[in-house]
Amino acid sequence: MSLLRIHRLVRVLPAIRLPRCAVRSFHATVVGRYNYDRDIYGFRTPRVFEMPDYTNEEKQNRNAQANLVRLVHMYRVHGHRVANLDPLGLTPADHVFQLDPTRYGLSEGTYTLQGILHMDKQQASLKEIMTHLRNVYCGRIGFEFTHIPNLSERKWFATLVESDPVKPLTDEDKKRIFELLTKSEVFDHFMAKRFPQVKRYGLEGAESMMIVLDALFKEANYAGIRDIVLCMPHRGRLNLLTDLLKYNPTALFHKVKGNAEFPDDVPGCGDVLSHLATSVDLSYGAKDPVHVSMLHNPSHLEAANPVALGKARAKQMYLYESGSETDCYIGDRVMCIQMHGDAAFCGQGVVTETLGLANLPHFTAGGSVHVIVNNQIGYTTPAMNARSSYYSSDVAKMISCPVIHVNGDFPEDVARATAIAFEYRNKFRKDVIIDLIAYRRMGHNELDEPAFTQPSMYANIRGRKSVPRLYEEKLMNDKVLGDKQEIETLRTKYFEHLDRHLENSYSFTPTADTLKGKWSGMTIPRQVISAPQTGVDVEVLREVGQKSVQTPSGTVVHPRIQKYHVDTRLRKLDDGKGLDWATGEALAFGSLLLEGFPVRISGQDVGRGTFSQRHVMLVDQNSERTTIPLNTLSSSKLEIANSSLSEFAVMGFEYGMSIETPRQLCIWEAQFGDFFNGAQIVVDTFLGSGETKWLRQSGLVLLLPHGLEGGGPEHSSARVERFLQLCDEGFDGPTENVNMHVANPTTPAQYFHLLRRQLHWPYRKPLIIATPKSLLRHPLATSTLADMAPGTTFQPVLPDPTAVNPKRVVFVCGRIYYDLIKERAQRGLEGAVALVRVEEVCPVPWSELRGVVDGYNGVTDWYWLQEEPQNQGAYTFIEPRLNHVLPNGHSLKYHGRPPSPVPATGIGKRYKAEQERVIKGVFDGL
């Protein structure tokens, strides 16, 4: 039975469940989308419910009582503006004239309610109607739902909140609420007493957050949800961990005292107290427990939210792929809960980006429950300076989701608001917002003095009883709780319980919570591991290549794609040579699918490719039906996730996918490499450091189109230097567990091997690939099937086969190699200058570089050449390391552009002059 014992009227409301192939005709954005996506792997028709239209009798009554219809509608629209939502009473009361019945010519009398208002009677007086409307819409819960464009959703919501009486909770329900509130308060008092100098970001003032989460966990458990993915910032995190999520307080106190959260022999730097995470099975009495996974979070507020969304979707997709849940909707078995602060929710752009993913075909997780723990302040910034909107939640209206505001001083109302939010999410599989309006008793942290900047607010707060104490008084008055001594005993026992764990922490030895479940079989590299063999039988490759452009009978492919992509690929596959970049990629994808590894590539325009090179999905020119030919190969599938115009949220989403799916190739591709820095926070706080902080490996691949080709400052560079700066490779020798791999391959075969290698390592590391633009169709940048055959693998260094006894050795990275060999040939210097390609910069290929250097005796000129400016590209990373490899007395010389504040000039003539100097100058003097 529900915690709230709410009469679940919505479960018997008339509804129409459309077949899976049906289209939601009421959704404005659906035009053209479902025909485009319904046969594509990863797309599943959303769950759809439709309320029946008004009956003829209801329509007649609505016409006859039009003024009453207007009044009821105004309460639905504006009632929340006069609701009792602010526990501090600081918000000035609005005078909403639209709620005055005399404005609509209404007077005392009896009104028929059919089709207008939901009450427990068919007729009511104006006084009864007004009382009901005020109780529903102007109490301690405020509803915003009339902005939802879908009539069925609006009718459903109004029916629920108007028909559902506020039924009393059982005494056991109330005691449960009291226990959660009290334990949270005792925990904060314990931490303040035992660790007064620790920033714990307590929950004092917003203890009702515990009620929200307990109700969500319970409702989810009874609804058959197996997994909950939870992300939250610092506020109240430790309270939640040690109580509802059963995190061992001994381990927590061990960490508080400055110790590591994992054993000393595990490589890692750890993270701060407020970033701890856990996962736990919780049972509320349903048949099976619900598994709750709280994600680690960085200090960058809201950055973890798209990660949680991606992880939740990955869990749901895994159920499909494993065959255990093939006939369910997205969100039936997995739910995402996203916690927010009020200032961050309206202030951080990633919130908007993540909301934008909520209903997209390849990103939806079936509806997230968003909980804003609204302290009415951000650090020291009051609401009037923190947002331009009425509520902090207003940004969420962009996705037309309902918002439920609730006064955090009233835990029973909080529980009811939560149950309503869950019902909506579970019915429509769409996002919903709970705006828990509370306050922060202490400063931003416990060492801060908030009265410096908010004296009036904190005079109010310090004169108030706490939420647990207020609720205690209520339950005492209602005779639910016994004498005062019994209550104090509860507090004392919990305090003593925490004290025992504190004592145990002095002898506590942590364990490493990593590489379990789906990650079993993966390892933490303790030594440099040889690259796996990634070649594939030639006939298998040929078949994969043919299948990659094979469409169903009758499909009308665009004639240019047919001529230049399909026919050309088939011809070159028959020849076994001249294979271009897109073919190498398709062969990597297809061969991995055959081996049982699913593949997902996400980003803007990834189905076609920014440069019209990929065409891994083909669109019928008549019907616009889309096919992904590679998905005919195997039960493992390729998911093409064309994304919204977002970098931060989408890369974060894909990182979330990657930490849940170690045996899937997860790829995010930038439209141009320059644009990845919109997601710099994801790179810095998750991708580059997630393993060392949290022991969470990720195999996410970033494809970043890179190359100075006249595109100007923002269409030239993947900022390779920024990734290399994050890499922890040593300066004088190999590092056994380098955190990221960074590569700049120059042939399709090398790219093929890189992608395949990613899933054949016994561990997972992020792979950053600077991918080409002009090389996609370059006649020299091709490979043969033999280059990908058994016995072949990725080569981190490609020596120069033409220069046997050169006078000068030039190390080069990336596409400029092809410009250099052309210039060298024109000068006839093939024997005098060796052009050595460094295909992978990190991990530094120490042994391969030594092999090259040892093979060139008597060379005095050792150069690093790059087209990027000197302060960018790979030079500053490779120079001190390559100097360790060069013969004694020699050091690496630089040849390239001088330092620059931008990657490239936007002046065409200047670009050409610079490029000519870089290409020709390295051969001068020979």
Coordinates of C-alpha atoms in Angstrom, one line a residue, residues 64-580:
A64 CA -24.1 26.7 -19.9
Q65 CA -21.7 27.3 -17.0
A66 CA -19.0 29.1 -19.0
N67 CA -18.3 31.6 -16.2
L68 CA -17.7 28.8 -13.8
V69 CA -15.4 27.1 -16.3
R70 CA -13.4 30.4 -16.4
L71 CA -13.1 30.6 -12.6
V72 CA -12.0 26.9 -12.3
H73 CA -9.5 27.4 -15.1
M74 CA -8.0 30.5 -13.3
Y75 CA -7.5 28.5 -10.1
R76 CA -5.7 25.8 -12.1
V77 CA -3.5 28.5 -13.7
H78 CA -2.9 30.9 -10.8
G79 CA -3.8 29.1 -7.6
H80 CA -0.1 28.4 -6.8
R81 CA 0.6 32.1 -6.7
V82 CA -1.4 32.5 -3.5
A83 CA -0.5 29.1 -2.0
N84 CA 1.3 28.8 1.4
L85 CA 4.6 27.7 0.0
D86 CA 7.3 29.7 1.8
P87 CA 8.1 28.3 5.2
L88 CA 9.8 31.5 6.1
G89 CA 7.0 33.7 5.0
L90 CA 9.4 36.0 3.2
T91 CA 7.7 35.9 -0.1
P92 CA 5.1 38.7 -0.5
A93 CA 1.6 37.4 -1.1
D94 CA 0.3 38.0 -4.6
H95 CA -3.1 39.6 -5.1
V96 CA -4.5 37.5 -8.0
F97 CA -7.7 39.2 -9.1
Q98 CA -8.4 36.4 -11.5
L99 CA -9.4 34.2 -8.6
D100 CA -12.3 36.5 -7.6
P101 CA -15.6 34.8 -8.5
T102 CA -17.4 38.1 -8.9
R103 CA -15.1 38.9 -11.8
Y104 CA -17.1 36.3 -13.7
G105 CA -20.5 37.3 -12.6
L106 CA -20.9 34.3 -10.2
S107 CA -23.1 34.5 -7.2
E108 CA -24.4 32.2 -4.5
G109 CA -26.4 29.3 -5.9
T110 CA -26.0 25.7 -6.9
Y111 CA -23.9 24.8 -9.9
T112 CA -23.7 21.5 -11.8
L113 CA -20.1 20.4 -12.0
Q114 CA -20.2 17.9 -14.8
G115 CA -17.2 18.4 -17.1
I116 CA -16.0 21.4 -15.1
L117 CA -14.7 20.5 -11.7
H118 CA -14.0 17.2 -9.9
M119 CA -15.6 16.9 -6.5
D120 CA -17.3 14.1 -4.5
K121 CA -20.7 15.4 -5.7
Q122 CA -22.4 16.4 -8.9
Q123 CA -23.6 19.8 -7.7
A124 CA -22.3 22.3 -5.3
S125 CA -22.8 25.8 -4.0
L126 CA -20.4 28.5 -4.9
K127 CA -19.1 28.5 -1.3
E128 CA -18.4 24.8 -1.5
I129 CA -16.7 25.2 -4.9
M130 CA -14.5 28.1 -3.6
T131 CA -13.5 26.1 -0.6
H132 CA -12.6 23.1 -2.7
L133 CA -10.6 25.2 -5.2
R134 CA -8.7 26.9 -2.4
N135 CA -7.9 23.6 -0.7
V136 CA -6.7 22.0 -3.9
Y137 CA -4.8 24.8 -5.5
C138 CA -4.0 27.3 -2.7
G139 CA -2.9 25.2 0.2
R140 CA 0.6 24.1 1.0
I141 CA 1.0 22.5 -2.4
G142 CA 1.0 24.5 -5.6
F143 CA 0.5 23.0 -9.0
E144 CA 1.6 24.2 -12.5
F145 CA 0.3 22.1 -15.3
T146 CA -1.9 24.2 -17.5
H147 CA 1.1 25.1 -19.7
I148 CA 1.2 21.4 -20.9
P149 CA 0.1 21.4 -24.5
N150 CA -1.4 18.0 -24.4
L151 CA -5.1 18.1 -23.3
S152 CA -5.1 14.5 -22.0
E153 CA -2.3 15.2 -19.6
R154 CA -3.9 18.4 -18.4
K155 CA -7.3 16.6 -17.8
W156 CA -5.5 13.7 -16.1
F157 CA -3.7 16.0 -13.8
A158 CA -6.7 18.1 -12.9
T159 CA -8.8 15.0 -12.3
L160 CA -6.1 13.5 -10.0
V161 CA -5.5 16.5 -7.8
E162 CA -9.2 17.6 -7.6
S163 CA -10.7 14.1 -7.1
D164 CA -8.1 12.8 -4.7
P165 CA -9.0 13.7 -1.2
V166 CA -6.2 14.4 1.3
K167 CA -6.6 11.1 3.2
P168 CA -4.9 10.8 6.6
L169 CA -1.7 8.8 6.9
T170 CA -1.6 5.8 9.2
D171 CA 0.2 6.2 12.4
E172 CA 2.9 4.0 11.1
D173 CA 3.4 6.2 8.1
K174 CA 3.7 9.3 10.3
K175 CA 6.2 7.5 12.6
R176 CA 8.3 6.6 9.6
I177 CA 8.3 10.3 8.5
F178 CA 9.2 11.4 12.0
E179 CA 12.0 8.9 12.2
L180 CA 13.6 10.0 8.9
L181 CA 13.4 13.7 9.9
T182 CA 14.8 13.1 13.4
K183 CA 17.7 10.9 12.2
S184 CA 18.7 13.5 9.7
E185 CA 18.7 16.2 12.4
V186 CA 20.6 14.0 14.9
F187 CA 23.2 13.2 12.2
D188 CA 23.8 16.9 11.6
H189 CA 24.1 17.6 15.3
F190 CA 26.5 14.6 15.7
M191 CA 28.7 15.9 12.9
A192 CA 28.6 19.4 14.3
K193 CA 29.7 18.1 17.7
R194 CA 32.3 15.5 16.7
F195 CA 33.7 17.3 13.6
P196 CA 33.0 21.0 14.1
Q197 CA 35.6 22.1 11.4
V198 CA 34.3 19.8 8.7
K199 CA 32.2 21.2 5.8
R200 CA 29.4 18.7 5.7
Y201 CA 26.7 20.7 3.9
G202 CA 24.0 19.5 6.2
L203 CA 20.3 19.2 5.5
E204 CA 19.1 21.4 8.4
G205 CA 16.0 23.3 7.2
A206 CA 15.4 20.9 4.3
E207 CA 15.0 17.6 6.2
S208 CA 11.8 16.9 4.2
M209 CA 14.1 16.0 1.3
M210 CA 14.4 12.6 3.1
I211 CA 10.6 12.2 2.8
V212 CA 10.7 12.9 -0.9
L213 CA 13.3 10.3 -1.6
D214 CA 11.8 7.7 0.7
A215 CA 8.5 8.1 -1.0
L216 CA 10.0 7.8 -4.4
F217 CA 12.0 4.7 -3.5
K218 CA 8.9 3.1 -2.1
E219 CA 6.6 4.0 -4.9
A220 CA 9.1 2.8 -7.4
N221 CA 9.5 -0.5 -5.6
Y222 CA 5.8 -1.2 -5.7
A223 CA 5.6 -0.1 -9.3
G224 CA 8.0 -2.8 -10.4
I225 CA 11.0 -0.5 -11.1
R226 CA 14.2 -2.4 -10.7
D227 CA 16.8 0.3 -10.8
I228 CA 16.9 4.0 -9.7
V229 CA 19.8 6.1 -10.8
L230 CA 20.2 9.1 -8.5
C231 CA 22.4 12.2 -8.8
M232 CA 22.6 15.0 -6.3
P233 CA 24.8 17.8 -5.2
H234 CA 26.4 18.3 -1.8
R235 CA 23.5 19.5 0.3
G236 CA 22.2 16.7 2.5
R237 CA 24.2 14.1 0.7
L238 CA 25.8 12.6 3.8
N239 CA 22.4 12.5 5.6
L240 CA 21.0 10.5 2.7
L241 CA 24.0 8.2 2.4
T242 CA 24.1 7.2 6.0
D243 CA 20.4 6.6 6.5
L244 CA 18.2 5.7 3.5
L245 CA 21.1 4.5 1.3
K246 CA 22.7 2.5 4.2
Y247 CA 26.2 3.7 3.6
N248 CA 28.4 2.4 6.4
P249 CA 28.9 5.3 8.9
T250 CA 32.2 3.7 9.9
A251 CA 33.5 4.1 6.4
L252 CA 32.2 7.7 6.3
F253 CA 33.9 8.7 9.5
H254 CA 37.1 7.0 8.3
K255 CA 37.0 9.3 5.4
V256 CA 36.1 12.4 7.5
K257 CA 39.3 11.9 9.5
G258 CA 41.3 12.3 6.3
N259 CA 41.8 8.7 5.2
A260 CA 41.3 7.3 1.7
E261 CA 38.0 5.7 0.8
F262 CA 39.8 2.7 -0.8
P263 CA 42.8 0.6 0.1
D264 CA 46.3 2.2 -0.1
D265 CA 47.4 -0.3 -2.8
V266 CA 44.7 0.9 -5.2
P267 CA 45.9 3.6 -7.6
G268 CA 43.8 6.7 -7.2
C269 CA 43.6 10.2 -5.7
G270 CA 40.1 9.9 -4.1
D271 CA 37.7 12.7 -3.8
V272 CA 36.2 14.9 -1.1
L273 CA 33.6 13.9 1.5
S274 CA 30.7 15.5 -0.3
H275 CA 31.3 13.5 -3.5
L276 CA 31.0 10.0 -2.0
A277 CA 28.6 7.6 -3.7
T278 CA 27.1 4.2 -3.1
S279 CA 24.6 1.6 -4.5
V280 CA 22.2 -0.5 -2.5
D281 CA 19.2 -2.8 -2.7
L282 CA 16.2 -1.4 -0.9
S283 CA 13.1 -3.4 -0.1
Y284 CA 9.8 -1.8 0.9
G285 CA 7.8 -5.0 0.9
A286 CA 7.4 -5.5 -2.9
K287 CA 8.3 -8.8 -4.5
D288 CA 11.8 -7.7 -5.5
P289 CA 14.0 -4.9 -4.1
V290 CA 14.8 -1.8 -6.0
H291 CA 18.5 -1.1 -6.6
V292 CA 19.5 2.5 -6.0
S293 CA 22.7 3.8 -7.6
M294 CA 23.9 7.2 -6.3
L295 CA 26.5 8.6 -8.7
H296 CA 29.7 10.4 -7.8
N297 CA 29.5 14.0 -8.6
P298 CA 32.0 16.8 -9.1
S299 CA 31.8 20.2 -7.4
H300 CA 30.5 21.6 -10.7
L301 CA 26.8 21.9 -9.9
E302 CA 24.4 20.0 -12.2
A303 CA 27.3 18.4 -14.2
A304 CA 26.3 14.9 -13.0
N305 CA 22.7 15.2 -14.2
P306 CA 23.2 14.2 -17.9
V307 CA 25.5 11.5 -16.6
A308 CA 22.7 10.1 -14.5
L309 CA 20.3 10.3 -17.5
G310 CA 22.8 8.4 -19.7
K311 CA 23.4 5.7 -17.1
A312 CA 19.6 5.2 -16.6
R313 CA 19.1 4.8 -20.3
A314 CA 22.0 2.4 -20.5
K315 CA 20.4 0.2 -17.8
Q316 CA 17.1 0.1 -19.7
M317 CA 18.8 -0.7 -23.0
Y318 CA 20.7 -3.5 -21.3
L319 CA 17.5 -5.1 -20.3
Y320 CA 16.4 -5.1 -23.9
E321 CA 19.7 -6.4 -25.2
S322 CA 19.9 -9.2 -22.6
G323 CA 16.5 -10.4 -23.5
S324 CA 15.1 -10.1 -20.0
E325 CA 12.7 -7.2 -20.8
T326 CA 11.9 -7.1 -24.5
D327 CA 8.3 -6.0 -24.3
C328 CA 8.4 -3.0 -22.0
Y329 CA 8.5 0.8 -22.4
I330 CA 11.4 3.0 -21.7
G331 CA 11.1 3.8 -18.0
D332 CA 9.1 0.7 -16.9
R333 CA 12.0 -0.8 -15.0
V334 CA 14.5 2.1 -14.6
M335 CA 13.9 5.5 -13.2
C336 CA 16.2 8.6 -13.0
I337 CA 16.0 10.9 -10.0
Q338 CA 17.8 14.2 -10.5
M339 CA 18.4 16.4 -7.4
H340 CA 19.0 20.1 -7.8
G341 CA 19.6 23.3 -5.9
D342 CA 17.4 26.2 -6.6
A343 CA 20.2 28.6 -7.7
A344 CA 21.9 26.0 -9.8
F345 CA 18.7 24.8 -11.5
C346 CA 18.0 28.2 -13.1
G347 CA 21.6 29.2 -13.3
Q348 CA 23.5 26.4 -14.9
G349 CA 23.1 25.9 -18.6
V350 CA 23.6 22.2 -18.5
V351 CA 20.2 21.9 -16.8
T352 CA 18.6 23.3 -19.9
E353 CA 20.7 21.1 -22.2
T354 CA 19.8 18.0 -20.1
L355 CA 16.1 18.9 -20.1
G356 CA 16.3 19.1 -23.8
L357 CA 17.3 15.5 -24.0
A358 CA 14.3 14.3 -21.9
N359 CA 12.0 13.3 -24.8
L360 CA 14.4 12.7 -27.6
P361 CA 14.2 9.2 -29.2
H362 CA 17.7 8.0 -28.4
F363 CA 18.2 9.9 -25.1
T364 CA 15.0 9.5 -23.2
A365 CA 15.1 7.5 -20.0
G366 CA 11.3 7.3 -19.7
G367 CA 10.9 10.4 -17.4
S368 CA 13.1 11.8 -14.7
V369 CA 11.8 13.0 -11.3
H370 CA 13.5 16.3 -10.6
V371 CA 13.7 17.4 -7.0
I372 CA 14.7 21.0 -6.4
V373 CA 15.9 21.4 -2.8
N374 CA 15.0 25.1 -2.7
N375 CA 16.9 26.9 0.0
Q376 CA 15.7 30.3 -1.4
I377 CA 19.3 31.3 -1.6
G378 CA 22.5 30.4 -3.6
Y379 CA 25.6 30.7 -1.3
T380 CA 24.9 34.3 -0.4
T381 CA 22.8 35.3 -3.5
P382 CA 19.1 35.9 -2.9
A383 CA 16.5 34.7 -5.4
M384 CA 16.0 38.3 -6.8
N385 CA 19.7 38.2 -7.9
A386 CA 19.8 34.6 -8.9
R387 CA 17.1 34.4 -11.5
S388 CA 14.9 36.5 -13.8
S389 CA 11.9 34.1 -13.5
Y390 CA 9.1 33.8 -11.0
Y391 CA 10.2 30.3 -9.8
S392 CA 13.6 28.7 -10.1
S393 CA 11.8 25.8 -11.8
D394 CA 10.4 27.9 -14.6
V395 CA 13.2 26.8 -17.0
A396 CA 11.6 23.3 -17.0
K397 CA 8.5 24.6 -18.7
M398 CA 10.5 24.4 -22.0
I399 CA 9.7 20.6 -22.0
S400 CA 6.1 21.1 -20.9
C401 CA 6.4 19.1 -17.7
P402 CA 4.3 19.7 -14.6
V403 CA 5.8 21.5 -11.6
I404 CA 4.7 20.7 -8.0
H405 CA 5.7 23.3 -5.4
V406 CA 5.4 22.2 -1.8
N407 CA 6.1 23.8 1.6
G408 CA 9.0 21.9 3.2
D409 CA 7.8 22.6 6.7
F410 CA 4.9 20.2 6.3
P411 CA 6.2 16.7 5.7
E412 CA 2.9 15.1 5.1
D413 CA 2.2 17.5 2.3
V414 CA 5.6 16.8 0.9
A415 CA 4.8 13.1 0.9
R416 CA 1.6 13.7 -1.0
A417 CA 3.3 16.0 -3.5
T418 CA 5.8 13.3 -4.1
A419 CA 3.2 10.6 -4.7
I420 CA 1.5 12.8 -7.2
A421 CA 4.7 13.5 -9.0
F422 CA 5.5 9.8 -9.2
E423 CA 2.1 9.0 -10.5
Y424 CA 2.5 11.5 -13.4
R425 CA 5.9 10.2 -14.3
N426 CA 4.8 6.6 -14.2
K427 CA 1.7 7.3 -16.3
F428 CA 3.2 9.4 -19.0
R429 CA 6.9 8.5 -18.8
K430 CA 7.9 12.1 -18.9
D431 CA 9.8 14.5 -16.6
V432 CA 8.2 16.1 -13.5
I433 CA 9.5 18.7 -11.1
I434 CA 9.1 18.7 -7.3
D435 CA 10.0 22.2 -6.0
L436 CA 10.7 21.5 -2.3
I437 CA 10.6 25.0 -0.8
A438 CA 12.7 25.0 2.4
Y439 CA 15.6 26.9 3.9
R440 CA 19.2 26.5 4.9
R441 CA 19.7 26.8 8.6
M442 CA 23.4 27.3 8.4
G443 CA 25.6 29.0 5.9
H444 CA 26.6 27.5 2.5
N445 CA 28.9 25.4 4.7
E446 CA 28.9 25.1 8.5
L447 CA 31.9 27.4 8.8
D448 CA 30.2 30.2 7.0
E449 CA 28.3 33.1 8.6
P450 CA 25.1 33.8 6.4
A451 CA 24.0 36.8 8.5
F452 CA 26.8 38.9 7.0
T453 CA 24.6 39.2 3.8
Q454 CA 21.1 38.0 4.9
P455 CA 20.5 39.4 8.4
S456 CA 16.7 39.4 8.2
M457 CA 16.4 36.0 6.7
Y458 CA 18.7 34.4 9.3
A459 CA 17.1 36.2 12.2
N460 CA 13.9 34.6 11.0
I461 CA 15.6 31.2 10.6
R462 CA 17.3 31.2 14.0
G463 CA 14.1 32.0 15.7
R464 CA 12.3 29.0 14.2
K465 CA 12.0 25.5 15.5
S466 CA 13.4 22.9 13.2
V467 CA 11.2 20.8 10.8
P468 CA 11.6 17.6 12.9
R469 CA 10.7 19.5 16.1
L470 CA 7.6 21.1 14.5
Y471 CA 6.5 17.7 13.2
E472 CA 7.2 16.2 16.6
E473 CA 4.8 18.7 18.2
K474 CA 2.1 17.9 15.7
L475 CA 2.4 14.2 16.3
M476 CA 2.4 14.7 20.1
N477 CA -0.8 16.8 19.8
D478 CA -2.3 14.1 17.6
K479 CA -1.4 11.4 20.2
V480 CA 0.7 9.6 17.6
L481 CA 3.8 9.8 19.6
G482 CA 4.1 8.8 23.3
D483 CA 5.8 10.8 26.0
K484 CA 8.7 13.1 25.5
Q485 CA 11.2 10.7 27.1
E486 CA 10.4 8.1 24.4
I487 CA 11.2 10.6 21.7
E488 CA 14.5 11.8 23.3
T489 CA 15.4 8.1 23.7
L490 CA 15.2 7.8 19.9
R491 CA 17.5 10.7 19.4
T492 CA 20.0 9.5 22.1
K493 CA 20.1 5.9 20.6
Y494 CA 20.8 7.2 17.1
F495 CA 23.5 9.5 18.4
E496 CA 25.1 6.6 20.3
H497 CA 24.8 4.4 17.2
L498 CA 26.8 7.0 15.3
D499 CA 29.3 7.2 18.1
R500 CA 29.9 3.4 18.0
H501 CA 30.6 3.7 14.3
L502 CA 33.0 6.6 15.0
E503 CA 34.9 4.4 17.4
N504 CA 35.0 1.5 14.9
S505 CA 36.4 3.9 12.3
Y506 CA 39.8 3.9 14.0
S507 CA 40.4 0.3 13.0
F508 CA 38.5 0.4 9.8
T509 CA 40.1 -0.9 6.6
P510 CA 38.3 0.1 3.4
T511 CA 37.7 -2.1 0.3
A512 CA 37.7 -1.2 -3.3
D513 CA 34.2 -0.9 -4.7
T514 CA 35.1 -1.3 -8.4
L515 CA 35.0 -3.7 -11.3
K516 CA 32.0 -5.7 -10.2
G517 CA 28.9 -6.9 -11.9
K518 CA 29.0 -6.0 -15.6
W519 CA 32.6 -4.9 -15.0
S520 CA 33.8 -8.2 -13.7
G521 CA 36.6 -9.4 -15.9
M522 CA 38.1 -5.9 -16.3
T523 CA 41.3 -5.1 -14.7
I524 CA 43.3 -2.1 -13.3
P525 CA 46.5 -2.1 -15.4
R526 CA 49.4 -2.7 -13.1
Q527 CA 51.9 -2.8 -15.9
V528 CA 52.2 -1.7 -19.5
I529 CA 50.0 -4.1 -21.5
S530 CA 50.8 -5.0 -25.1
A531 CA 48.2 -3.9 -27.6
P532 CA 45.8 -6.7 -28.6
Q533 CA 45.6 -8.1 -32.1
T534 CA 42.7 -6.6 -33.8
G535 CA 42.8 -7.9 -37.3
V536 CA 39.9 -9.6 -38.9
D537 CA 39.6 -12.2 -41.6
V538 CA 39.5 -10.5 -45.0
E539 CA 36.4 -12.3 -46.3
V540 CA 34.6 -11.3 -43.1
L541 CA 35.6 -7.7 -43.7
R542 CA 34.5 -7.8 -47.3
E543 CA 31.1 -9.2 -46.3
V544 CA 30.7 -6.6 -43.6
G545 CA 31.6 -3.8 -46.0
Q546 CA 29.1 -5.1 -48.5
K547 CA 26.4 -5.3 -45.9
S548 CA 27.2 -1.8 -44.8
V549 CA 25.6 -0.4 -47.9
Q550 CA 22.9 -3.0 -48.6
T551 CA 19.4 -1.7 -48.3
P552 CA 16.0 -3.4 -48.3
S553 CA 14.5 -4.1 -51.7
G554 CA 12.7 -1.1 -53.1
T555 CA 14.7 1.5 -51.1
V556 CA 15.4 4.6 -53.2
V557 CA 18.9 5.8 -52.2
H558 CA 19.9 9.4 -53.1
P559 CA 21.6 9.1 -56.5
R560 CA 24.8 10.9 -55.3
I561 CA 25.1 8.6 -52.3
Q562 CA 24.4 5.6 -54.6
K563 CA 27.2 6.6 -57.0
Y564 CA 29.9 8.0 -54.7
H565 CA 29.3 6.1 -51.5
V566 CA 27.6 2.8 -52.2
D567 CA 28.9 1.8 -55.6
T568 CA 32.4 3.2 -54.9
R569 CA 32.6 1.2 -51.6
L570 CA 31.5 -2.0 -53.3
R571 CA 34.0 -1.6 -56.1
K572 CA 36.9 -0.9 -53.7
L573 CA 36.0 -3.8 -51.5
D574 CA 36.1 -6.1 -54.5
D575 CA 39.6 -4.7 -55.3
G576 CA 40.6 -5.0 -51.6
K577 CA 42.4 -1.6 -51.7
G578 CA 41.8 2.1 -51.8
L579 CA 39.5 1.9 -48.8
D580 CA 38.6 5.3 -47.4

